[in-house]
Coordinates of N, CA and C in Angstrom, one line a residue:
M1 N -13.7 31.9 39.4 CA -12.7 31.1 38.4 C -13.3 29.9 37.8
V2 N -13.1 30.1 36.8 CA -13.2 28.8 35.9 C -12.0 28.0 36.2
R3 N -12.4 26.9 36.3 CA -11.0 25.4 36.7 C -10.8 25.2 35.5
S4 N -9.3 25.1 34.7 CA -9.0 24.7 34.1 C -7.6 24.3 34.3
K5 N -7.1 23.1 33.2 CA -6.2 22.4 33.3 C -5.0 22.2 32.1
R6 N -3.5 22.4 32.0 CA -3.1 22.0 30.6 C -2.6 20.9 30.8
K7 N -2.5 19.8 29.7 CA -2.3 18.5 29.2 C -2.2 18.9 27.9
G8 N -0.3 18.7 28.4 CA 0.6 18.8 27.4 C 0.0 20.5 26.2
P9 N -0.1 19.9 25.1 CA -0.4 21.4 24.4 C -2.0 21.3 24.5
V10 N -3.1 20.4 25.3 CA -4.7 20.4 25.2 C -4.9 21.6 26.5
L11 N -5.5 22.4 26.3 CA -6.5 23.1 27.1 C -7.8 22.3 27.8
Q12 N -7.8 22.1 29.0 CA -9.0 21.6 29.5 C -9.8 22.6 30.3
R13 N -11.1 23.0 30.4 CA -11.6 23.6 31.3 C -13.2 23.2 31.1
R14 N -13.7 23.9 32.7 CA -14.8 23.3 33.7 C -15.0 22.0 33.4
D15 N -16.0 21.4 33.3 CA -16.4 20.0 32.9 C -15.6 19.1 32.1
Q16 N -14.0 19.5 31.3 CA -13.6 18.7 30.7 C -12.5 18.7 31.2
V17 N -12.1 19.0 32.6 CA -11.1 18.9 33.3 C -10.9 17.3 33.7
E18 N -9.7 16.9 33.5 CA -9.7 15.4 34.1 C -8.5 15.5 35.4
F19 N -9.2 15.1 36.2 CA -8.2 15.1 37.5 C -6.9 14.4 37.7
S20 N -6.6 12.7 36.7 CA -5.8 12.0 37.1 C -4.9 12.7 35.6
T21 N -3.8 12.3 35.9 CA -2.7 12.5 35.1 C -1.9 11.1 34.0
T22 N -1.5 11.7 32.9 CA -1.2 10.5 31.8 C -0.1 9.9 33.0
D23 N 0.7 10.2 33.7 CA 1.6 9.7 34.6 C 1.3 8.9 35.5
Q24 N 0.4 9.2 36.0 CA -0.4 8.6 37.0 C -1.3 7.0 35.9
R25 N -1.8 7.5 35.5 CA -2.5 6.2 34.7 C -1.3 5.2 34.0
L26 N -0.3 5.4 33.9 CA 1.1 4.9 33.1 C 1.4 4.1 34.6
L27 N 1.4 5.0 35.6 CA 2.1 4.0 37.1 C 1.4 3.4 37.6
D28 N 0.2 3.8 37.6 CA -0.8 3.0 38.9 C -1.2 2.2 38.0
S29 N -0.6 0.6 38.3 CA -1.5 -0.9 37.6 C -2.8 -1.2 38.2
R30 N -3.3 -0.6 39.1 CA -4.6 -0.7 39.3 C -5.6 0.4 38.8
G31 N -5.0 1.3 37.8 CA -6.1 2.1 37.0 C -6.5 1.2 36.1
P32 N -8.0 1.9 35.1 CA -8.2 1.0 33.9 C -7.2 1.5 32.6
A33 N -7.4 0.1 32.1 CA -6.5 0.2 30.8 C -7.2 0.6 29.5
D34 N -8.1 1.6 29.6 CA -9.0 1.6 28.6 C -8.1 2.8 27.8
W35 N -7.4 3.3 28.2 CA -6.4 4.5 27.8 C -5.9 4.1 26.5
V36 N -5.3 2.6 26.6 CA -4.5 2.3 25.6 C -5.2 2.1 24.3
H37 N -6.2 2.0 24.4 CA -7.1 1.9 23.2 C -7.9 3.2 22.5
A38 N -7.6 4.4 23.1 CA -8.0 5.8 22.8 C -7.4 6.1 21.4
D39 N -7.5 7.1 20.9 CA -7.1 7.9 19.8 C -5.7 8.3 19.7
P40 N -5.7 8.9 21.0 CA -4.4 9.6 21.1 C -3.3 8.3 21.3
W41 N -3.2 7.3 21.7 CA -2.6 6.2 21.5 C -2.6 5.5 20.5
R42 N -3.3 5.3 19.6 CA -3.3 5.2 18.4 C -2.4 5.5 17.5
V43 N -2.6 7.1 17.6 CA -1.7 7.7 16.9 C -0.3 7.2 17.0
L44 N 0.2 6.8 18.3 CA 1.8 6.6 18.6 C 1.6 5.6 17.8
R45 N 0.7 4.3 17.8 CA 1.0 3.3 16.8 C 1.0 3.5 15.6
I46 N 0.3 4.5 15.0 CA 0.6 4.9 13.7 C 1.9 5.2 13.3
Q47 N 2.2 6.1 14.3 CA 3.4 6.8 14.2 C 4.9 5.7 14.1
A48 N 4.8 4.4 15.2 CA 5.7 3.5 15.1 C 5.7 2.8 13.7
E49 N 4.1 2.1 13.2 CA 4.3 1.9 11.8 C 5.2 2.8 10.4
F50 N 4.5 4.1 10.4 CA 5.6 4.5 9.8 C 7.2 4.8 9.6
V51 N 7.3 4.4 10.9 CA 9.0 4.8 11.6 C 9.2 3.3 10.9
E52 N 8.3 2.5 11.2 CA 9.1 1.1 11.0 C 9.0 0.6 9.7
G53 N 8.8 1.2 9.1 CA 8.3 1.0 7.5 C 9.6 1.5 6.7
F54 N 9.6 3.2 7.0 CA 10.4 4.2 6.2 C 11.9 3.4 6.6
G55 N 11.9 3.0 8.0 CA 13.5 2.5 8.5 C 13.5 1.0 7.6
T56 N 12.4 0.6 7.2 CA 13.1 -1.2 6.9 C 13.3 -0.6 5.3
L57 N 12.8 0.1 4.4 CA 12.6 0.4 3.3 C 13.2 1.3 2.7
A58 N 13.7 2.5 3.6 CA 14.5 3.5 3.0 C 15.4 3.1 1.7
E59 N 16.4 2.0 1.7 CA 17.2 1.4 1.0 C 17.2 0.3 0.4
L60 N 15.8 0.2 0.1 CA 15.2 -0.6 -0.6 C 15.8 -0.8 -2.2
G61 N 15.9 0.4 -3.2 CA 16.3 0.4 -4.1 C 15.2 0.3 -4.8
P62 N 15.6 0.2 -6.3 CA 14.2 0.5 -7.6 C 13.6 -0.7 -7.4
A63 N 11.9 -0.5 -7.3 CA 11.5 -1.8 -6.7 C 10.0 -1.6 -7.6
V64 N 9.3 -2.6 -7.8 CA 7.9 -2.7 -8.5 C 7.2 -3.3 -7.8
A65 N 5.8 -2.9 -7.2 CA 5.0 -3.6 -6.5 C 3.9 -4.3 -7.6
V66 N 3.9 -5.9 -7.4 CA 2.8 -6.3 -7.9 C 1.8 -7.0 -7.3
F67 N 0.4 -6.4 -7.4 CA -0.8 -7.0 -6.7 C -1.4 -8.0 -7.6
G68 N -2.3 -8.5 -7.3 CA -3.4 -9.7 -7.7 C -4.2 -10.0 -6.3
S69 N -4.9 -11.1 -6.5 CA -6.0 -12.0 -5.8 C -5.4 -12.8 -5.2
A70 N -5.6 -13.2 -3.6 CA -4.8 -14.0 -2.8 C -5.7 -15.1 -3.1
R71 N -6.8 -15.2 -4.0 CA -7.9 -16.4 -4.2 C -7.0 -17.2 -5.1
T72 N -6.1 -17.1 -6.3 CA -5.2 -17.2 -7.5 C -4.7 -18.3 -6.9
E73 N -5.6 -19.9 -7.5 CA -4.9 -21.1 -7.3 C -3.8 -21.3 -7.7
R74 N -2.7 -22.4 -7.3 CA -1.7 -22.2 -8.3 C -1.5 -23.0 -9.2
E75 N -2.5 -23.7 -9.7 CA -2.8 -24.5 -11.3 C -3.1 -23.2 -11.9
H76 N -3.7 -22.0 -11.5 CA -4.2 -21.2 -12.1 C -3.3 -20.2 -13.3
P77 N -3.6 -19.9 -14.2 CA -2.4 -19.2 -15.4 C -1.7 -17.6 -14.6
S78 N -2.4 -17.4 -14.1 CA -2.8 -15.7 -13.4 C -1.2 -16.1 -12.6
Y79 N -1.1 -17.5 -11.7 CA -0.4 -17.3 -10.8 C 1.1 -18.0 -11.4
A80 N 1.1 -18.8 -12.7 CA 2.3 -18.8 -13.7 C 2.9 -17.1 -14.1
A81 N 2.0 -16.2 -14.3 CA 2.3 -15.1 -14.9 C 2.8 -14.1 -13.1
G82 N 2.3 -14.4 -12.6 CA 2.9 -13.9 -11.0 C 4.3 -14.2 -11.2
E83 N 4.7 -15.4 -11.5 CA 6.1 -15.7 -10.9 C 6.9 -15.0 -12.0
E84 N 6.6 -15.4 -13.3 CA 7.5 -14.9 -14.8 C 7.5 -13.5 -14.1
A85 N 6.5 -12.7 -13.6 CA 6.8 -11.5 -13.5 C 7.6 -10.6 -12.6
G86 N 7.2 -11.4 -11.4 CA 8.7 -11.5 -9.9 C 10.2 -12.1 -10.7
R87 N 10.2 -12.8 -11.7 CA 11.5 -13.5 -11.8 C 12.2 -12.2 -13.3
K88 N 11.6 -12.0 -14.1 CA 12.0 -11.4 -15.0 C 11.9 -9.2 -14.2
L89 N 11.3 -9.1 -13.2 CA 11.3 -7.8 -12.9 C 12.8 -8.0 -12.2
V90 N 13.5 -9.4 -11.2 CA 14.7 -9.0 -10.7 C 15.5 -9.1 -11.6
E91 N 15.5 -9.8 -12.4 CA 16.6 -10.0 -13.9 C 16.4 -8.5 -14.1
A92 N 15.7 -7.7 -14.2 CA 15.8 -6.2 -15.0 C 16.5 -5.2 -14.1
G93 N 16.6 -5.7 -12.4 CA 16.9 -5.2 -11.7 C 16.1 -4.7 -10.5
F94 N 15.2 -4.9 -10.4 CA 14.2 -4.4 -9.2 C 14.2 -5.1 -8.2
A95 N 13.6 -4.7 -6.9 CA 13.4 -5.8 -6.0 C 11.4 -6.0 -6.2
V96 N 11.3 -6.5 -5.9 CA 9.7 -6.9 -5.9 C 9.1 -7.0 -4.7
V97 N 7.7 -6.1 -4.7 CA 7.1 -5.9 -3.4 C 5.6 -6.5 -3.7
T98 N 4.9 -7.3 -2.6 CA 3.8 -7.5 -3.2 C 2.8 -7.2 -1.4
G99 N 1.1 -7.5 -1.2 CA 1.2 -7.8 0.0 C 1.5 -8.6 0.8
G100 N 2.0 -9.9 0.0 CA 3.0 -10.4 1.1 C 1.7 -11.7 1.2
G101 N 0.5 -12.0 1.0 CA -0.2 -12.8 1.1 C -0.2 -14.1 0.0
P102 N -1.2 -15.2 0.1 CA -1.2 -16.2 -0.7 C -2.0 -15.6 -2.0
G103 N -1.9 -16.9 -3.0 CA -1.9 -16.3 -4.5 C -1.1 -15.6 -5.3
A104 N -1.9 -14.7 -6.0 CA -1.0 -14.2 -6.8 C 0.2 -13.3 -6.3
M105 N 0.3 -12.8 -5.0 CA 1.2 -12.3 -4.4 C 2.3 -13.4 -4.0
E106 N 1.8 -14.4 -3.8 CA 2.9 -15.3 -3.4 C 3.9 -15.7 -4.7
A107 N 3.0 -15.8 -5.9 CA 3.4 -16.1 -7.1 C 4.6 -14.9 -7.3
A108 N 4.2 -14.0 -7.3 CA 5.4 -12.9 -7.4 C 6.5 -13.0 -6.5
N109 N 6.3 -13.0 -5.3 CA 7.2 -13.5 -4.7 C 8.3 -14.4 -4.7
K110 N 7.6 -15.8 -5.3 CA 8.5 -16.9 -5.4 C 9.1 -16.9 -6.7
G111 N 8.7 -15.9 -7.6 CA 9.5 -15.8 -9.1 C 10.9 -14.9 -8.2
A112 N 10.6 -13.9 -7.9 CA 11.6 -12.8 -7.2 C 13.0 -13.8 -6.5
C113 N 12.1 -14.7 -5.5 CA 13.0 -15.2 -4.3 C 13.7 -16.4 -5.1
E114 N 13.3 -17.0 -6.0 CA 14.1 -17.8 -7.1 C 14.7 -17.4 -8.2
A115 N 14.7 -16.3 -8.3 CA 15.9 -15.6 -9.4 C 16.8 -14.7 -8.9
D116 N 16.9 -15.4 -7.0 CA 18.1 -14.8 -6.1 C 17.5 -13.0 -6.1
G117 N 16.6 -12.6 -6.3 CA 16.5 -11.2 -6.2 C 15.8 -10.6 -4.7
L118 N 15.5 -9.6 -4.4 CA 14.5 -9.1 -3.2 C 13.2 -9.4 -3.3
S119 N 12.5 -10.3 -2.2 CA 11.4 -10.4 -2.3 C 10.7 -9.6 -1.1
V120 N 9.8 -9.0 -1.4 CA 9.9 -8.1 -0.2 C 8.0 -8.5 0.2
G121 N 7.5 -8.1 1.2 CA 5.5 -8.7 1.4 C 5.4 -7.3 2.6
L122 N 4.2 -6.5 2.0 CA 3.6 -5.5 2.8 C 2.5 -6.4 3.2
G123 N 2.2 -6.8 4.6 CA 1.2 -7.7 5.0 C -0.1 -6.6 5.6
I124 N -0.9 -6.9 5.7 CA -1.7 -6.2 6.5 C -2.8 -7.4 7.4
E125 N -2.9 -7.1 8.8 CA -3.6 -7.4 9.9 C -5.1 -7.8 8.9
L126 N -5.5 -9.1 9.2 CA -6.9 -9.6 8.6 C -7.3 -10.6 9.4
P127 N -9.1 -10.9 9.5 CA -9.3 -11.5 10.0 C -9.4 -13.0 9.3
F128 N -9.3 -13.1 8.2 CA -9.2 -13.9 7.4 C -8.2 -14.7 6.3
E129 N -7.0 -14.0 7.1 CA -5.6 -14.7 6.3 C -4.6 -14.7 7.4
S130 N -3.6 -15.1 7.0 CA -2.7 -16.1 7.9 C -1.1 -15.5 7.6
G131 N -1.2 -14.3 7.7 CA 0.6 -14.0 7.8 C 0.8 -13.4 6.1
L132 N 2.5 -13.7 6.5 CA 3.0 -13.6 5.1 C 3.6 -14.8 4.3
N133 N 3.6 -15.2 3.7 CA 3.8 -16.5 2.5 C 5.4 -17.0 2.5
D134 N 5.9 -17.8 2.4 CA 6.7 -18.5 2.5 C 8.0 -17.6 1.6
W135 N 7.5 -17.1 1.0 CA 8.8 -16.5 -0.2 C 9.1 -15.2 -0.2
V136 N 8.3 -14.7 1.0 CA 8.7 -13.6 1.7 C 10.2 -13.6 2.2
D137 N 11.4 -12.5 2.1 CA 12.5 -12.1 2.7 C 12.7 -11.3 3.6
V138 N 11.9 -10.2 3.1 CA 11.9 -8.8 3.9 C 10.3 -8.6 4.0
G139 N 9.5 -8.7 5.4 CA 8.1 -8.6 5.5 C 7.8 -7.5 6.6
I140 N 6.8 -7.0 6.6 CA 6.5 -6.1 7.8 C 4.4 -6.3 7.6
N141 N 4.4 -6.5 8.6 CA 3.1 -6.8 8.4 C 2.3 -5.6 9.6
F142 N 1.5 -4.9 9.0 CA 0.8 -3.6 9.4 C -0.5 -3.8 9.9
R143 N -0.6 -2.7 10.8 CA -2.3 -2.7 11.7 C -3.0 -1.8 10.5
Y144 N -2.6 -0.6 9.8 CA -3.7 0.1 9.3 C -3.1 0.0 7.9
F145 N -4.1 0.3 7.0 CA -4.1 0.3 5.3 C -3.5 1.2 5.1
F146 N -3.8 2.2 5.4 CA -3.4 3.7 5.0 C -2.0 4.2 5.2
V147 N -1.1 3.2 6.1 CA 0.3 3.2 6.5 C 0.8 2.4 5.2
R148 N 0.1 1.3 5.1 CA 0.7 0.1 4.2 C 0.7 0.7 2.7
K149 N -0.8 1.2 2.1 CA -0.5 2.1 1.0 C 0.6 3.0 0.6
T150 N 1.0 3.9 1.5 CA 1.9 4.6 1.5 C 3.3 4.1 1.3
M151 N 3.7 2.8 2.1 CA 4.9 2.2 1.7 C 5.3 2.0 0.4
F152 N 3.9 1.3 -0.4 CA 3.1 1.1 -1.6 C 4.1 2.1 -2.4
V153 N 3.3 3.1 -2.5 CA 3.7 4.4 -3.2 C 5.0 4.7 -3.3
K154 N 5.2 4.8 -2.1 CA 6.5 5.9 -1.8 C 8.0 4.6 -2.2
Y155 N 7.7 3.6 -1.9 CA 9.0 2.8 -2.0 C 9.0 1.9 -3.6
T156 N 8.0 2.1 -4.4 CA 7.9 1.1 -5.2 C 7.9 2.4 -6.7
Q157 N 8.3 1.9 -7.9 CA 8.3 2.9 -9.0 C 7.5 2.7 -10.0
G158 N 6.6 1.5 -9.7 CA 5.4 1.3 -10.5 C 4.9 0.1 -10.1
F159 N 3.6 -0.2 -10.7 CA 2.7 -1.4 -10.0 C 2.4 -2.3 -11.8
I160 N 2.4 -3.6 -11.1 CA 2.0 -4.2 -12.2 C 1.0 -5.2 -12.1
V161 N -0.5 -5.1 -12.1 CA -1.7 -5.5 -11.4 C -2.4 -6.5 -12.1
L162 N -2.3 -8.1 -11.8 CA -2.7 -9.1 -11.9 C -4.2 -9.3 -11.4
P163 N -4.9 -10.4 -12.7 CA -6.1 -10.3 -11.9 C -6.4 -10.5 -10.6
G164 N -7.6 -9.8 -10.2 CA -7.7 -9.5 -8.6 C -9.2 -9.3 -8.3
G165 N -9.5 -9.2 -6.8 CA -10.8 -8.8 -6.7 C -10.7 -7.2 -5.8
V166 N -11.4 -7.0 -4.7 CA -11.7 -5.5 -4.1 C -10.7 -4.9 -3.7
G167 N -9.5 -5.5 -2.8 CA -8.1 -5.2 -2.7 C -7.5 -5.0 -4.0
T168 N -7.2 -5.3 -5.0 CA -6.5 -5.2 -6.1 C -7.5 -4.2 -6.8
L169 N -8.4 -3.7 -7.0 CA -9.3 -2.7 -7.6 C -9.2 -1.4 -6.6
D170 N -9.1 -1.7 -5.3 CA -8.6 -0.6 -4.4 C -7.0 -0.1 -4.6
E171 N -6.1 -0.7 -4.6 CA -4.8 -0.6 -5.2 C -4.5 0.0 -6.3
L172 N -5.2 -0.3 -7.6 CA -5.4 -0.2 -8.6 C -5.7 1.6 -8.8
F173 N -7.3 1.7 -8.2 CA -7.7 3.0 -8.0 C -7.1 4.3 -7.5
E174 N -6.3 3.5 -6.3 CA -5.9 4.2 -5.6 C -4.3 5.3 -6.3
A175 N -3.8 4.3 -6.9 CA -3.2 4.9 -7.8 C -3.2 5.5 -9.2
M176 N -4.2 5.3 -9.7 CA -4.6 6.4 -10.4 C -5.3 7.6 -10.1
T177 N -5.6 7.6 -9.1 CA -6.1 8.7 -8.1 C -4.7 9.5 -8.3
L178 N -4.1 9.2 -7.3 CA -2.8 9.9 -7.3 C -2.0 10.1 -8.6
V179 N -2.1 10.1 -9.7 CA -1.6 10.2 -10.6 C -2.3 11.3 -11.2
Q180 N -3.6 11.1 -11.2 CA -4.5 12.2 -11.6 C -4.4 12.9 -11.0
T181 N -4.2 13.4 -9.8 CA -4.3 14.3 -9.1 C -2.5 15.1 -9.0
Q182 N -1.7 14.6 -9.5 CA -0.2 14.7 -9.6 C 0.4 14.6 -8.1
K183 N 0.0 13.7 -7.3 CA 0.3 13.6 -6.0 C 1.7 12.4 -6.3
I184 N 1.3 11.8 -7.1 CA 2.8 10.8 -7.9 C 3.1 11.2 -9.5
T185 N 3.9 10.9 -10.0 CA 4.4 11.1 -11.6 C 5.4 10.0 -11.5
R186 N 5.5 10.0 -13.0 CA 6.3 9.0 -13.5 C 6.1 7.9 -13.0
F187 N 4.9 7.4 -12.9 CA 4.4 5.9 -12.2 C 3.7 5.3 -12.9
P188 N 4.3 4.1 -14.0 CA 3.6 3.1 -15.0 C 3.0 2.4 -14.3
I189 N 1.5 2.0 -14.5 CA 0.7 1.4 -14.2 C 0.2 0.4 -15.4
V190 N 0.3 -0.9 -15.2 CA -0.1 -2.1 -16.1 C -0.7 -3.3 -15.6
L191 N -1.7 -2.9 -16.6 CA -2.8 -4.5 -15.9 C -2.5 -5.6 -16.9
L192 N -2.3 -6.3 -16.5 CA -1.4 -7.7 -16.8 C -2.7 -8.9 -16.9
G193 N -3.1 -9.1 -18.1 CA -4.5 -10.1 -18.8 C -5.7 -8.9 -19.4
T194 N -5.5 -8.9 -20.7 CA -6.4 -8.5 -21.4 C -8.0 -8.5 -21.1
D195 N -8.1 -9.9 -21.5 CA -9.1 -10.6 -21.1 C -9.7 -10.5 -19.6
Y196 N -9.2 -10.2 -18.9 CA -9.7 -9.9 -17.6 C -10.2 -8.7 -17.4
W197 N -9.1 -7.3 -17.7 CA -9.1 -6.4 -18.0 C -9.7 -5.8 -18.7
G198 N -10.5 -6.2 -19.7 CA -10.4 -5.6 -21.2 C -12.4 -5.0 -20.9
G199 N -12.8 -6.0 -19.5 CA -14.1 -5.3 -19.7 C -14.5 -4.0 -18.6
L200 N -13.3 -4.0 -17.8 CA -13.3 -2.7 -17.0 C -12.9 -1.5 -17.7
I201 N -11.6 -1.8 -18.9 CA -11.3 -0.4 -19.9 C -12.5 -0.4 -20.6
D202 N -13.3 -1.6 -21.2 CA -14.5 -0.7 -22.0 C -15.0 0.1 -21.5
W203 N -15.8 -0.2 -20.1 CA -16.6 0.6 -19.1 C -15.8 1.9 -19.2
L204 N -14.6 2.5 -18.5 CA -13.8 3.5 -18.4 C -13.9 4.0 -19.7
R205 N -14.1 3.7 -20.9 CA -13.9 4.5 -21.8 C -15.3 4.7 -22.5
G206 N -16.1 3.7 -22.4 CA -17.7 3.9 -23.1 C -18.2 4.4 -22.2
T207 N -18.6 4.5 -20.4 CA -19.1 5.3 -19.7 C -18.8 6.4 -19.5
V208 N -17.5 6.0 -18.4 CA -17.0 7.2 -17.8 C -16.2 8.2 -18.4
L209 N -15.4 8.0 -19.3 CA -15.0 9.3 -20.4 C -15.9 9.5 -20.9
A210 N -16.8 8.9 -21.5 CA -17.7 9.1 -22.8 C -18.6 10.1 -21.9
E211 N -19.0 10.2 -20.5 CA -19.7 11.0 -19.7 C -18.7 12.3 -19.0
G212 N -17.8 12.3 -19.5 CA -16.5 13.7 -19.0 C -16.0 13.5 -17.3
R213 N -16.1 12.2 -17.0 CA -16.0 12.1 -15.7 C -14.6 11.6 -15.7
I214 N -14.0 11.2 -16.4 CA -12.3 11.1 -16.5 C -12.0 11.5 -18.0
S215 N -10.4 12.2 -17.8 CA -9.8 12.8 -18.6 C -9.3 11.4 -19.6
Q216 N -8.8 11.5 -21.0 CA -7.9 10.8 -21.9 C -7.0 10.6 -21.2
S217 N -6.3 11.3 -21.0 CA -5.1 11.3 -20.1 C -5.1 10.2 -18.8
D218 N -6.1 10.3 -18.1 CA -6.0 8.9 -17.6 C -6.4 7.6 -17.7
L219 N -6.9 7.4 -18.9 CA -7.0 6.1 -19.4 C -5.4 5.7 -20.2
D220 N -4.4 7.1 -20.5 CA -3.7 6.7 -21.3 C -2.0 6.5 -20.0
A221 N -2.9 6.3 -18.7 CA -1.8 6.4 -17.6 C -1.7 4.8 -17.4
L222 N -2.4 3.9 -18.2 CA -2.8 2.5 -17.9 C -2.2 1.9 -19.2
L223 N -1.7 0.7 -19.2 CA -0.8 -0.3 -20.1 C -2.0 -1.4 -19.8
V224 N -2.4 -2.0 -20.7 CA -3.7 -3.0 -20.5 C -2.4 -4.1 -21.5
T225 N -2.1 -5.5 -21.1 CA -1.1 -6.4 -21.7 C -1.4 -7.7 -21.7
D226 N -1.0 -8.6 -22.3 CA -0.4 -9.8 -22.0 C 1.0 -10.1 -22.0
D227 N 1.7 -8.8 -22.4 CA 3.3 -9.5 -22.7 C 3.9 -8.8 -21.5
I228 N 4.2 -9.9 -20.9 CA 5.1 -10.0 -19.3 C 6.7 -8.8 -19.7
D229 N 7.2 -9.2 -20.8 CA 8.3 -8.8 -21.3 C 7.8 -7.1 -21.7
E230 N 6.8 -6.8 -22.1 CA 6.5 -5.7 -22.3 C 6.1 -4.6 -20.9
A231 N 5.3 -5.5 -20.1 CA 5.4 -4.8 -18.5 C 6.6 -4.0 -18.1
V232 N 7.4 -5.2 -18.2 CA 8.8 -4.7 -17.2 C 9.8 -4.0 -18.1
A233 N 9.7 -3.9 -19.4 CA 10.1 -2.8 -20.4 C 9.2 -1.4 -19.9
L234 N 8.2 -1.3 -19.8 CA 7.6 0.0 -19.4 C 8.5 0.3 -17.6
M235 N 8.3 -0.3 -17.2 CA 9.0 -0.1 -15.9 C 10.4 0.1 -15.9
V236 N 11.2 -0.5 -16.7 CA 12.6 -0.3 -16.9 C 12.7 1.0 -17.4
A237 N 11.7 1.8 -18.7 CA 12.0 3.1 -19.2 C 11.6 3.9 -17.8
A238 N 10.6 3.9 -17.0 CA 10.6 4.8 -16.5 C 11.3 5.0 -15.2
R239 N 12.0 4.0 -15.2 CA 13.3 4.2 -14.2 C 14.5 4.9 -14.6
D240 N 14.4 4.5 -15.4 CA 16.0 5.1 -16.4 C 15.7 6.4 -17.4
E241 N 14.7 6.8 -17.3 CA 14.4 7.9 -17.9 C 15.0 9.3 -17.1
P242 N 15.5 10.1 -18.0 CA 15.9 11.1 -16.8 C 15.0 12.1 -16.2
I243 N 15.2 12.3 -15.0 CA 14.4 13.7 -14.8 C 14.8 14.9 -15.6
G244 N 13.9 16.0 -15.9 CA 14.0 17.1 -16.3 C 14.1 18.1 -15.1
E245 N 14.9 19.0 -15.2 CA 14.7 20.4 -14.6 C 13.4 20.9 -13.8
D246 N 12.7 20.5 -14.6 CA 11.3 21.2 -14.7 C 10.3 20.2 -13.8
A247 N 10.9 18.9 -13.6 CA 10.0 17.9 -12.9 C 9.5 18.2 -11.7
P248 N 8.3 17.6 -11.3 CA 7.8 17.9 -9.9 C 8.6 17.5 -9.4

């Protein structure tokens, strides 16, 4: 007879059968602790992060995410632009959500906070950054990038992207991909800083579009501007536009 065992919904047979039980490993303090680092346990941590994020942000209201480099110095013009964007978004009735770090993220949180708006930071566990900036009023620190990204897309109505590096580009192209594949709709994306972003747009248009790798509509999803009022107005228009009955 083939040796078998049921472990919850999992069936184990032959040499895959475990002779200890989950309860035993939980209650027997003398047992090994390696199991808390195994994938099934990570699933619970991932679930807990989703629950915490959903519970904290569910009543956030209209919000816009502001991205940009953590390395932006406070004396840099991009920092001032981040502050102004945060302030004007609050004046337009939005909460401001950033990655919660220093640099451009701190600037946007500061602008929102000083305008008496809701300043939110969604941080990520990294080996080289030290938690949320002091201008965050509501903060969540995540272990997993993909959980954090879900919160940005689910609980904001658009992205304003200041000059940034790899992380900023990651968020930008993630949003573009979700718009292109219609996973999200009515989601404006603004690149703030024509000098900084111009080369990227030229490459996308002159190489990627020219070779048929993307469509013109993918580029049309981006607004590149130096005018913060224009950026905020686009967010307001997207928020206030009535959703038709045919909308997904």
